[in-house]
Structures are given as C-alpha cells and as structure tokens.
Coordinates of N, CA, C and O in Angstrom, one line a residue:
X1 N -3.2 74.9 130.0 CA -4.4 75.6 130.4 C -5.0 74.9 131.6 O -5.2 73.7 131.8
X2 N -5.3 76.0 132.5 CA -6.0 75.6 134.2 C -7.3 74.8 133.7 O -8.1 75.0 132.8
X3 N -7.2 73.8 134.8 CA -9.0 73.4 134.3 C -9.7 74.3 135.4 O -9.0 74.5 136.3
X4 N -10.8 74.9 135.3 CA -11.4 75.5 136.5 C -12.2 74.8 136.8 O -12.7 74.0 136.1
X5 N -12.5 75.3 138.6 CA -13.4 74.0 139.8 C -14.5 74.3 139.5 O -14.6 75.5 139.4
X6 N -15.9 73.3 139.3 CA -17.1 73.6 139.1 C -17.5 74.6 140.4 O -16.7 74.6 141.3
X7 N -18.5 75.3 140.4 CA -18.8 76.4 141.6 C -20.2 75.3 142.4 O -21.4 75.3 142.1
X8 N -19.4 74.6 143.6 CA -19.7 74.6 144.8 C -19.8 75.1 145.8 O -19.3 76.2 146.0
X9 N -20.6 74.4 146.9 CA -20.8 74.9 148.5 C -19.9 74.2 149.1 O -20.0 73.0 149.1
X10 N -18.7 74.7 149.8 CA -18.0 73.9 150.4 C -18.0 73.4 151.9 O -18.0 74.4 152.7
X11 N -18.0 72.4 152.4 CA -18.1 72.1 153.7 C -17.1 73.0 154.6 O -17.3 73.4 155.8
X12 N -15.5 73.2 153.7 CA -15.0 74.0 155.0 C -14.7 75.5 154.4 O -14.5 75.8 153.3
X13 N -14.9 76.3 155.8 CA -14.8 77.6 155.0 C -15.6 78.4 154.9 O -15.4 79.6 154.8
X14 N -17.0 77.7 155.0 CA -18.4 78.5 155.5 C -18.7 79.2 156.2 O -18.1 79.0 157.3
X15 N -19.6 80.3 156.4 CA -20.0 81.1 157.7 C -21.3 80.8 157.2 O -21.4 79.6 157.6
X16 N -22.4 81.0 156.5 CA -23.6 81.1 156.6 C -23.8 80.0 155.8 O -24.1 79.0 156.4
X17 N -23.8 80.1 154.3 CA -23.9 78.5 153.4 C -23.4 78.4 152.4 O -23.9 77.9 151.3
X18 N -22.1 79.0 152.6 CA -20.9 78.8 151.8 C -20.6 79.3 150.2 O -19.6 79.0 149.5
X19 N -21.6 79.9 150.1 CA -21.9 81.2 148.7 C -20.2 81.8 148.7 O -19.3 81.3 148.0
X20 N -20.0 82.9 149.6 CA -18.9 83.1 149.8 C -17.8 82.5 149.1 O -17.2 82.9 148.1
X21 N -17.6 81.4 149.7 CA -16.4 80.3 150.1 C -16.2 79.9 148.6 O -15.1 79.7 148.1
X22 N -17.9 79.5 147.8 CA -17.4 78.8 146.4 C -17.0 79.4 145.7 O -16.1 79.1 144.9
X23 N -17.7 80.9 146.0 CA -17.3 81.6 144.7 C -16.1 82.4 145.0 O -15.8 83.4 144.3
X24 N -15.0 82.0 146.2 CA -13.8 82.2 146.4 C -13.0 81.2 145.7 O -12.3 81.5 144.7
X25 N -13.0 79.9 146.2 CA -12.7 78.8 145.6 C -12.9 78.7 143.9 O -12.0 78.3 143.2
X26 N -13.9 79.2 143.4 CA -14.3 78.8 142.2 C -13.6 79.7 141.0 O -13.3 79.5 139.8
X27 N -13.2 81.3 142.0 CA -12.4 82.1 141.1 C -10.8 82.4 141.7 O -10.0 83.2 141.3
X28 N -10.9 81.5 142.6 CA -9.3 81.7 143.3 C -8.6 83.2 143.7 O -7.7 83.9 143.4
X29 N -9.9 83.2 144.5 CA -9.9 84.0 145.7 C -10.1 83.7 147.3 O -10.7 82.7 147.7
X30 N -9.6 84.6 147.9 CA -9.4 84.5 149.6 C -11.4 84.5 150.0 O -12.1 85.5 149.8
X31 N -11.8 83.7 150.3 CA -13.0 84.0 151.1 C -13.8 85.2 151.9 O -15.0 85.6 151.9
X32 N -12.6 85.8 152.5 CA -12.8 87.0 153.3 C -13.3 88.4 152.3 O -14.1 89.3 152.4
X33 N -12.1 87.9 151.1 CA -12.3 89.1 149.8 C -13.8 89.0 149.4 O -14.4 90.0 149.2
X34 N -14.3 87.9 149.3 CA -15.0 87.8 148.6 C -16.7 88.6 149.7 O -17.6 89.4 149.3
X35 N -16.4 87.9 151.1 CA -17.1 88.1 152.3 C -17.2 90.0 152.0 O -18.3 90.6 152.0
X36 N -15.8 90.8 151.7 CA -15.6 91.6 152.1 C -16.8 92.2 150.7 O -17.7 93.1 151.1
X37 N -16.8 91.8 149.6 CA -16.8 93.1 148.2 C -18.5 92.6 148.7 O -19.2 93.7 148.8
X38 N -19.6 91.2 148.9 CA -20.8 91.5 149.1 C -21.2 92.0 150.2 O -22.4 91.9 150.6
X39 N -20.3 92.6 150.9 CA -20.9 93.3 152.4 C -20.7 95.2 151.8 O -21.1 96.2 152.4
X40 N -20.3 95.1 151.2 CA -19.6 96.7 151.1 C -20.9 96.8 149.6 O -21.6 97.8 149.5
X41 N -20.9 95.7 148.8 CA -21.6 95.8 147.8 C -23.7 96.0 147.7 O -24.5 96.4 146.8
X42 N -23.9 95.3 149.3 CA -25.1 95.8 150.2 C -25.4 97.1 150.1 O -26.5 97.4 149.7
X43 N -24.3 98.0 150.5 CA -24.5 99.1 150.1 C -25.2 100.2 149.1 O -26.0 101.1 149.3
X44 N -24.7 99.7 147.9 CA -25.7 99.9 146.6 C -27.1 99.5 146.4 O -27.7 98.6 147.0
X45 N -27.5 100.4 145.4 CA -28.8 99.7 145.2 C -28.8 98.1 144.1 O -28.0 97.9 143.2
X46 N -30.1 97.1 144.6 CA -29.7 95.8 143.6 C -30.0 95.3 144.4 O -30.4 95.6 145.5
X47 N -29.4 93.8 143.6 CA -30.2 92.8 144.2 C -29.8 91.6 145.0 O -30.1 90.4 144.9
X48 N -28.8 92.4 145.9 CA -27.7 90.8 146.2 C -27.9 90.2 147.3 O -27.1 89.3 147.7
X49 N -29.1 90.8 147.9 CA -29.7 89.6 149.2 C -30.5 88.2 147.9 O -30.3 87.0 148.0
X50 N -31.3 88.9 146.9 CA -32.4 88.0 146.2 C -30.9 87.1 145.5 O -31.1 85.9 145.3
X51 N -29.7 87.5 145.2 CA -28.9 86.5 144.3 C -28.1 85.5 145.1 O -27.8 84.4 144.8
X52 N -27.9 86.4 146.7 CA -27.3 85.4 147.5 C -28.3 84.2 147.9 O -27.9 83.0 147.8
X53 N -29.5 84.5 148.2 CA -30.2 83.6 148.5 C -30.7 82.5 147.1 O -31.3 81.4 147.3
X54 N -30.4 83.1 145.8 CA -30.8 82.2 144.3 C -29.4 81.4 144.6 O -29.6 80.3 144.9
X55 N -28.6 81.7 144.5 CA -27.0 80.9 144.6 C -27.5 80.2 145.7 O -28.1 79.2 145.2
X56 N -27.5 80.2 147.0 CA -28.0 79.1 148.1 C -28.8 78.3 147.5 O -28.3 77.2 147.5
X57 N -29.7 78.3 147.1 CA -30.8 77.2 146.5 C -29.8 76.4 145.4 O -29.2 75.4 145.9
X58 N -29.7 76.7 144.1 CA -28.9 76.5 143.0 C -27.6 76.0 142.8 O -27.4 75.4 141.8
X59 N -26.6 76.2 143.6 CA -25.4 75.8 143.7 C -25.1 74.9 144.9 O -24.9 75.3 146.0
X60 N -25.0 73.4 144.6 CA -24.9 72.2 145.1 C -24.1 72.5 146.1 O -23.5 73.6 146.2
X61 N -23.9 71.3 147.2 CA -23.0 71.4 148.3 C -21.7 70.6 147.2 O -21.7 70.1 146.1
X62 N -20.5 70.8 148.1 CA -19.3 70.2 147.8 C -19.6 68.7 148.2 O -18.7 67.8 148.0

C-alpha cells in the first residue's frame, strides 16, 4: 500500500501559490491538469475563487 504525500505548497512548480501544484503532487497528477480543470471549472457557478484562496491560507508551504 502507497503511503500518500501530506497536501503541501510546493516551492517548485508554482505559478501563483502553489494550490495547483499540491494538489497535483498530492493526488499524482500533472500540474497543468490540475491548472487546466480550475480554470474551465470558473466557468460554473460556486465557489472556487473563495476555496482557492481558503487552500492558500490553510495549506502549509512544502
């Protein structure tokens, strides 16, 4: 059984503050996938400016 990586901010990999990147890393996914599904997922109605910016506060740096 995989151990899984606690969900960090990682120093490399970042474009804005690294939300993206952990929660690539954290579910072993490509960054960009990840860049891609909350940019397309803007689109909907919800709340994923107020979760991106709750994850930036709440999820430690690497």
């Amino acid at each position: 059984m995989a151990t899984r990586m606690p969900l960090r901010r990682p120093h490399h990999g970042k474009r804005i503050a690294g939300v993206c990147a952990g929660l690539a890393d954290r579910f072993g996914m490509r960054p960009f996938t990840v860049r891609l599904l909350f940019v397309v997922s803007c689109v909907l109605p919800g709340p994923q400016f107020l979760l991106y910016l709750l994850l930036w506060v709440l999820v430690p740096k690497a």
